[in-house]
PDB file of C-alpha atoms in Angstrom:
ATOM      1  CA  UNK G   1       0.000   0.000   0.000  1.00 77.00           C
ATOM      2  CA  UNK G   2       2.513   2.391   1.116  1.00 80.00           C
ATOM      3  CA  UNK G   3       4.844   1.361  -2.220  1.00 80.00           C
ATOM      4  CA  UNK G   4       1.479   2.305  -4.713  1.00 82.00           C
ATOM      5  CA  UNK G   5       1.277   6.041  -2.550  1.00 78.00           C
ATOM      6  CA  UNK G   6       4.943   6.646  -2.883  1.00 81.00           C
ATOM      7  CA  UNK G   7       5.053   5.511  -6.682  1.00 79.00           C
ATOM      8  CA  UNK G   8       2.063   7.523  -7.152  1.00 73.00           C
ATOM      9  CA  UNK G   9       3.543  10.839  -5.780  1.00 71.00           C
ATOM     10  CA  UNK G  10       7.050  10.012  -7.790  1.00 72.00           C
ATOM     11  CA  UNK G  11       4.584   9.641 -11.003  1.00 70.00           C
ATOM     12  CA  UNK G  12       2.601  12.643 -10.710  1.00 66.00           C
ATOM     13  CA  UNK G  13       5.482  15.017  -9.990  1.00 66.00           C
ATOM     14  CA  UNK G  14       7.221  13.279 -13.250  1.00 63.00           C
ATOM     15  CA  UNK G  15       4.692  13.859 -15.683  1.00 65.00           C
ATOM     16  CA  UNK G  16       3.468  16.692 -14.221  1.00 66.00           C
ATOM     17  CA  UNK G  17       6.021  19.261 -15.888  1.00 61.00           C
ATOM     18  CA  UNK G  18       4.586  18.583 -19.564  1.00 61.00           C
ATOM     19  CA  UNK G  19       6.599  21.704 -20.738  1.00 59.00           C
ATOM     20  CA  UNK G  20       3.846  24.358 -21.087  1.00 55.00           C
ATOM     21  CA  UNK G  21       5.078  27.623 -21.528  1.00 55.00           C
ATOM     22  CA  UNK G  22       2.958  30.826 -21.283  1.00 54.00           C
ATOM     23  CA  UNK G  23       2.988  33.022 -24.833  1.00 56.00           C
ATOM     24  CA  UNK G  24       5.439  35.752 -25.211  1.00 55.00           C
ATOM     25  CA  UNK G  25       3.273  38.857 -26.102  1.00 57.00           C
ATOM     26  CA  UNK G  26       5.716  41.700 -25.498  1.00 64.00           C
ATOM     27  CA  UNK G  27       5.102  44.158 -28.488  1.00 61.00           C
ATOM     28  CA  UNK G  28       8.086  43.392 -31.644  1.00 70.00           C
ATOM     29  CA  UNK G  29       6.500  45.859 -33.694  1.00 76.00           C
ATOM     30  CA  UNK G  30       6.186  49.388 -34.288  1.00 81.00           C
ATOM     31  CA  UNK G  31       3.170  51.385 -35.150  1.00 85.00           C
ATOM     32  CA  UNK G  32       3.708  53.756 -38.125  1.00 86.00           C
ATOM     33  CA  UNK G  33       0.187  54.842 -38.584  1.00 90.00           C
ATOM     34  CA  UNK G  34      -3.025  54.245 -37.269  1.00 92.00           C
ATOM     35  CA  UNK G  35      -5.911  54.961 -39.227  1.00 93.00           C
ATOM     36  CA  UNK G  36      -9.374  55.460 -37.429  1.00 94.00           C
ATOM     37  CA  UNK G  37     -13.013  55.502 -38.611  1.00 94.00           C
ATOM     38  CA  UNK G  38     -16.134  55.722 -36.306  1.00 93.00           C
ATOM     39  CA  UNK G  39     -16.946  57.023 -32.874  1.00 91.00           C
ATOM     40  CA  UNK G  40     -13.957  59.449 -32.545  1.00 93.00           C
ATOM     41  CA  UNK G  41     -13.932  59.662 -28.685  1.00 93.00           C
ATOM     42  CA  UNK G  42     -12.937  55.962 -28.763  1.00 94.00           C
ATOM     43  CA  UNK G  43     -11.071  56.066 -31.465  1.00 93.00           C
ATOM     44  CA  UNK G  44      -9.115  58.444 -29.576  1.00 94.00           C
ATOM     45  CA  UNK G  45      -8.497  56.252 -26.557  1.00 94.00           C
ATOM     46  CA  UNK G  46      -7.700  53.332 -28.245  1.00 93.00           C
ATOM     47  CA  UNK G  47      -4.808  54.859 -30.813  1.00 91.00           C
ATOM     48  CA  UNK G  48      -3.212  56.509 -27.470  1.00 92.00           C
ATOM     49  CA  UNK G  49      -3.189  52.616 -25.627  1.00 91.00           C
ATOM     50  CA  UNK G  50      -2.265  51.341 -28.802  1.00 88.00           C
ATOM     51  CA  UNK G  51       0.614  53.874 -29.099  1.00 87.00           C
ATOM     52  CA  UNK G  52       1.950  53.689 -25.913  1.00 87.00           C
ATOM     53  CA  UNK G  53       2.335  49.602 -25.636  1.00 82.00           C
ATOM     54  CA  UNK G  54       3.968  49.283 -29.010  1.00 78.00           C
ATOM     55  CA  UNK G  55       7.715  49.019 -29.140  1.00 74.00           C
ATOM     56  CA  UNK G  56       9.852  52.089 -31.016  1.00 76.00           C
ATOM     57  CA  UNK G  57      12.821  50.996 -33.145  1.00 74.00           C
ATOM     58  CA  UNK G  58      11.965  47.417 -34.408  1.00 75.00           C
ATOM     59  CA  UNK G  59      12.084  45.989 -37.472  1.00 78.00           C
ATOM     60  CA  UNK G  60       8.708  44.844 -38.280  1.00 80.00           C
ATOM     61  CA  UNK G  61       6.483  48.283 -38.936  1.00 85.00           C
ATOM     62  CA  UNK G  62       3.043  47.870 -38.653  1.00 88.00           C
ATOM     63  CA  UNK G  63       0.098  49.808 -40.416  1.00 92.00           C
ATOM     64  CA  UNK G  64      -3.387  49.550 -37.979  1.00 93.00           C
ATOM     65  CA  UNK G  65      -6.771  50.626 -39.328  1.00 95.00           C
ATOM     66  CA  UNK G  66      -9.120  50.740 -36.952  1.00 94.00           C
ATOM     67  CA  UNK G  67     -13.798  51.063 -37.401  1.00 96.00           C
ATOM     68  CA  UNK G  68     -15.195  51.301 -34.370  1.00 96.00           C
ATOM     69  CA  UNK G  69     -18.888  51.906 -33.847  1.00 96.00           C
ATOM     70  CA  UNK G  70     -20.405  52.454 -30.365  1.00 95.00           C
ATOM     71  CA  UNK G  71     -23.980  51.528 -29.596  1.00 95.00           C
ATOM     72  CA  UNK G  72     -25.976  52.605 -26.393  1.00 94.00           C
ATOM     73  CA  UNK G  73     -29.446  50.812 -26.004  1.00 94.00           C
ATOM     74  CA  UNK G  74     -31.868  50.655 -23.785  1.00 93.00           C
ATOM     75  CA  UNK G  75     -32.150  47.774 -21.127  1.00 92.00           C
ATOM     76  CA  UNK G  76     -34.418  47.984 -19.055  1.00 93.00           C
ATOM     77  CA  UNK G  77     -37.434  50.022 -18.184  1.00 92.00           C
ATOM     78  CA  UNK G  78     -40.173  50.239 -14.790  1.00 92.00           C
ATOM     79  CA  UNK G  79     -43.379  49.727 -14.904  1.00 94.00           C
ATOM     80  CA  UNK G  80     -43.637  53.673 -15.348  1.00 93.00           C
ATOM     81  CA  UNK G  81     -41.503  53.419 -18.339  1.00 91.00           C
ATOM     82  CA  UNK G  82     -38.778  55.146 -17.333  1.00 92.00           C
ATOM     83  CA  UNK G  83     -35.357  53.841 -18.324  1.00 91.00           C
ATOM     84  CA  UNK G  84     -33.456  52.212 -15.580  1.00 94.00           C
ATOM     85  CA  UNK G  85     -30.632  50.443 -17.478  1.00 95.00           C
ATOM     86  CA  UNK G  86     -28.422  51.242 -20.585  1.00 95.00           C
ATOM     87  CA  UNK G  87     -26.344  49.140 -22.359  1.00 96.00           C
ATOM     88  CA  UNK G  88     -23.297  50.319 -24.156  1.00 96.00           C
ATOM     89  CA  UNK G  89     -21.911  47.844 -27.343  1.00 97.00           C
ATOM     90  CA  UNK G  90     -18.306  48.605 -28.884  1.00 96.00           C
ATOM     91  CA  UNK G  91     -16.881  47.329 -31.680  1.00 97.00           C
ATOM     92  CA  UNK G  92     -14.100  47.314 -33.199  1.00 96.00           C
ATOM     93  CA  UNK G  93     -12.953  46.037 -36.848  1.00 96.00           C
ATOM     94  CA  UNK G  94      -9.040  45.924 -36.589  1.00 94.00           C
ATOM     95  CA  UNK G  95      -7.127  45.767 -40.103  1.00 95.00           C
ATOM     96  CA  UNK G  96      -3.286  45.396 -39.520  1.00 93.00           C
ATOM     97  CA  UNK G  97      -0.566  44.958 -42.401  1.00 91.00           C
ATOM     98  CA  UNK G  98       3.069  45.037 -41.890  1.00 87.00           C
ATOM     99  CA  UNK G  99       5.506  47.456 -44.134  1.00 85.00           C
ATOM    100  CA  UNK G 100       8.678  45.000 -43.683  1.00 83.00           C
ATOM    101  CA  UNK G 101       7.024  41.676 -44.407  1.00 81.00           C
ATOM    102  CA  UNK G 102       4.235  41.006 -46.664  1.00 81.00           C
ATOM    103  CA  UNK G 103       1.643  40.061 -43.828  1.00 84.00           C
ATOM    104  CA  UNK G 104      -1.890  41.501 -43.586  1.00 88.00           C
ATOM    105  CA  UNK G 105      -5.017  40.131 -41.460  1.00 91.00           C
ATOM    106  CA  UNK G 106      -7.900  41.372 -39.831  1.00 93.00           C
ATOM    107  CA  UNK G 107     -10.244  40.603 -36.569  1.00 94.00           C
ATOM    108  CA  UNK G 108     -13.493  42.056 -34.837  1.00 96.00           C
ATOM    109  CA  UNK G 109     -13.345  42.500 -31.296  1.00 95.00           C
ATOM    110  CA  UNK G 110     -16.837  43.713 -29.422  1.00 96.00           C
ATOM    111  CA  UNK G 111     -17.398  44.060 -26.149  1.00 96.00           C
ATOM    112  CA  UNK G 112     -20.691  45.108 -24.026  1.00 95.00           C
ATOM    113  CA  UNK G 113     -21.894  46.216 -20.765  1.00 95.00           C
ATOM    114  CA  UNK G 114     -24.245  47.914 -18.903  1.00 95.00           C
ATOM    115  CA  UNK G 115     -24.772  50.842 -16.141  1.00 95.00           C
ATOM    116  CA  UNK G 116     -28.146  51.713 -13.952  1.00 94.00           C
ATOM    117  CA  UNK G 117     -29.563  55.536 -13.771  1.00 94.00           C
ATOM    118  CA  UNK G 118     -29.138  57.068 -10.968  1.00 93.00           C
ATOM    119  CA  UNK G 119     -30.703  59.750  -9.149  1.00 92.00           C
ATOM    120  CA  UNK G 120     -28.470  62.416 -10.242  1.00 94.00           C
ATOM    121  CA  UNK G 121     -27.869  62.673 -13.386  1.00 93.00           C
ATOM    122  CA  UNK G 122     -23.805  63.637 -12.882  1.00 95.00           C
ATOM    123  CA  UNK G 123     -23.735  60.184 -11.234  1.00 95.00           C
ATOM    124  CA  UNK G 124     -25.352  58.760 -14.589  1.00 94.00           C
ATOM    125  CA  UNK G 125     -22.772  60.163 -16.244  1.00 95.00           C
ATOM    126  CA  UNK G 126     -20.061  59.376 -14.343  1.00 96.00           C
ATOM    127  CA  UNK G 127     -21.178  55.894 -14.859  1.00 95.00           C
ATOM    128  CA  UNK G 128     -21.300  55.408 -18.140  1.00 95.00           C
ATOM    129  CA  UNK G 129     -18.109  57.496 -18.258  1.00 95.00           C
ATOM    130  CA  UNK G 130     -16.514  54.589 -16.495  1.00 96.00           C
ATOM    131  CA  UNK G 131     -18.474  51.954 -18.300  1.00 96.00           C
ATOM    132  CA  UNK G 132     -17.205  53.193 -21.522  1.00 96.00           C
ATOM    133  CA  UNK G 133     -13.266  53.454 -20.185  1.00 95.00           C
ATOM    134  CA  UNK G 134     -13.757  50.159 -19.016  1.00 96.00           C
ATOM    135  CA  UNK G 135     -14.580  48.507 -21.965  1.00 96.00           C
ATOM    136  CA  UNK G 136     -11.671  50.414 -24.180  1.00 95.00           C
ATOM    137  CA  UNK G 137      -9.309  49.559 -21.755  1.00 94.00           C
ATOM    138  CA  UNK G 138     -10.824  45.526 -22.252  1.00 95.00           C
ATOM    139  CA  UNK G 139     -10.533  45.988 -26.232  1.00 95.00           C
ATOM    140  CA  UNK G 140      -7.058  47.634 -26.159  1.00 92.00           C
ATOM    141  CA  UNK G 141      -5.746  44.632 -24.464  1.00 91.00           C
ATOM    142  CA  UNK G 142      -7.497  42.119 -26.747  1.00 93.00           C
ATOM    143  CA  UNK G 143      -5.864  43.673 -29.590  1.00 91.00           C
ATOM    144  CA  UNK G 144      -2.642  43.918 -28.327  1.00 87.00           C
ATOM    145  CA  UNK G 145      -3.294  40.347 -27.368  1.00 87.00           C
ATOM    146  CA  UNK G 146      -4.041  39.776 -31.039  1.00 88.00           C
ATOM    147  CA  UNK G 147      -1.437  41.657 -32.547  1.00 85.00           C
ATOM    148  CA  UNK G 148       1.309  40.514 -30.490  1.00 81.00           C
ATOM    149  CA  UNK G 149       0.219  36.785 -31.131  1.00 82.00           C
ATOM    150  CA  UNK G 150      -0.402  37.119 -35.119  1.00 81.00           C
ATOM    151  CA  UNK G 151       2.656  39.196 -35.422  1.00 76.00           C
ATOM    152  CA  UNK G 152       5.545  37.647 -33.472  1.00 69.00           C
ATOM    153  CA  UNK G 153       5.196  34.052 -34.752  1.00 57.00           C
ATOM    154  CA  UNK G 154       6.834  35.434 -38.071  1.00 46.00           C
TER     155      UNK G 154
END
């Protein structure tokens, strides 16, 4: 019995290291131009994250084009009809080609949430202020997730 428990232990921390290793998405490319179209507030936000996490002197030289369209619905309403949710849909059509090498590809990245009225209507705001940073700051990451990933395995 106590032969099967120490075997056991010996196997599992053998086979256990199976060699996974976690991707390597530091930026290895450099943004020459980003092109926007859409809701220009986001637009905005997203070139300046975009900007900022992308590497300066590198070889590979990246052109970005991004469409983003921003959509704020209506969620949910009382039984007076008055509005009591929103819900706020981004998204975002990314086109990327590289100058150096002869690599282009696109994705679609969308993300949603939603925010409650409040009393005040500076609190509203404030709310879907945040709701709205929130979300860029979710889609920034995704496609420098998605960049990275497409563009360093050249």
């Amino acid at each position: 019995m106590i032969y099967r428990v120490i075997s056991l232990c010996v196997g599992l921390l053998l086979f256990s290291n199976c060699g996974f290793k976690l991707a390597d998405l530091e930026a290895r490319y450099e943004v020459a131009e980003i092109n926007t179209f859409g809701d220009k507030k986001v637009n905005y936000k997203l070139k300046s994250k975009i900007l900022n996490r992308s590497s300066e002197d590198n070889e590979n030289i990246v052109q970005i084009s991004l469409n983003t369209k921003k959509v704020k619905l209506i969620k949910e309403k009382n039984i007076n009809n008055q509005i009591t949710k929103y819900e706020i849909n981004i998204k975002t059509d990314v086109k990327y080609k590289s100058l150096t090498k002869e690599i282009e590809g696109e994705f679609s990245i969308s993300k949603k949430g939603d925010y409650s009225i409040s009393s005040k209507y500076s609190d509203t705001l404030r709310s879907e202020k945040n709701l709205i940073n929130n979300l860029i700051n979710e889609i920034s990451e995704e496609i420098f997730e998605d960049l990275a990933s497409n563009l360093n395995d050249l």
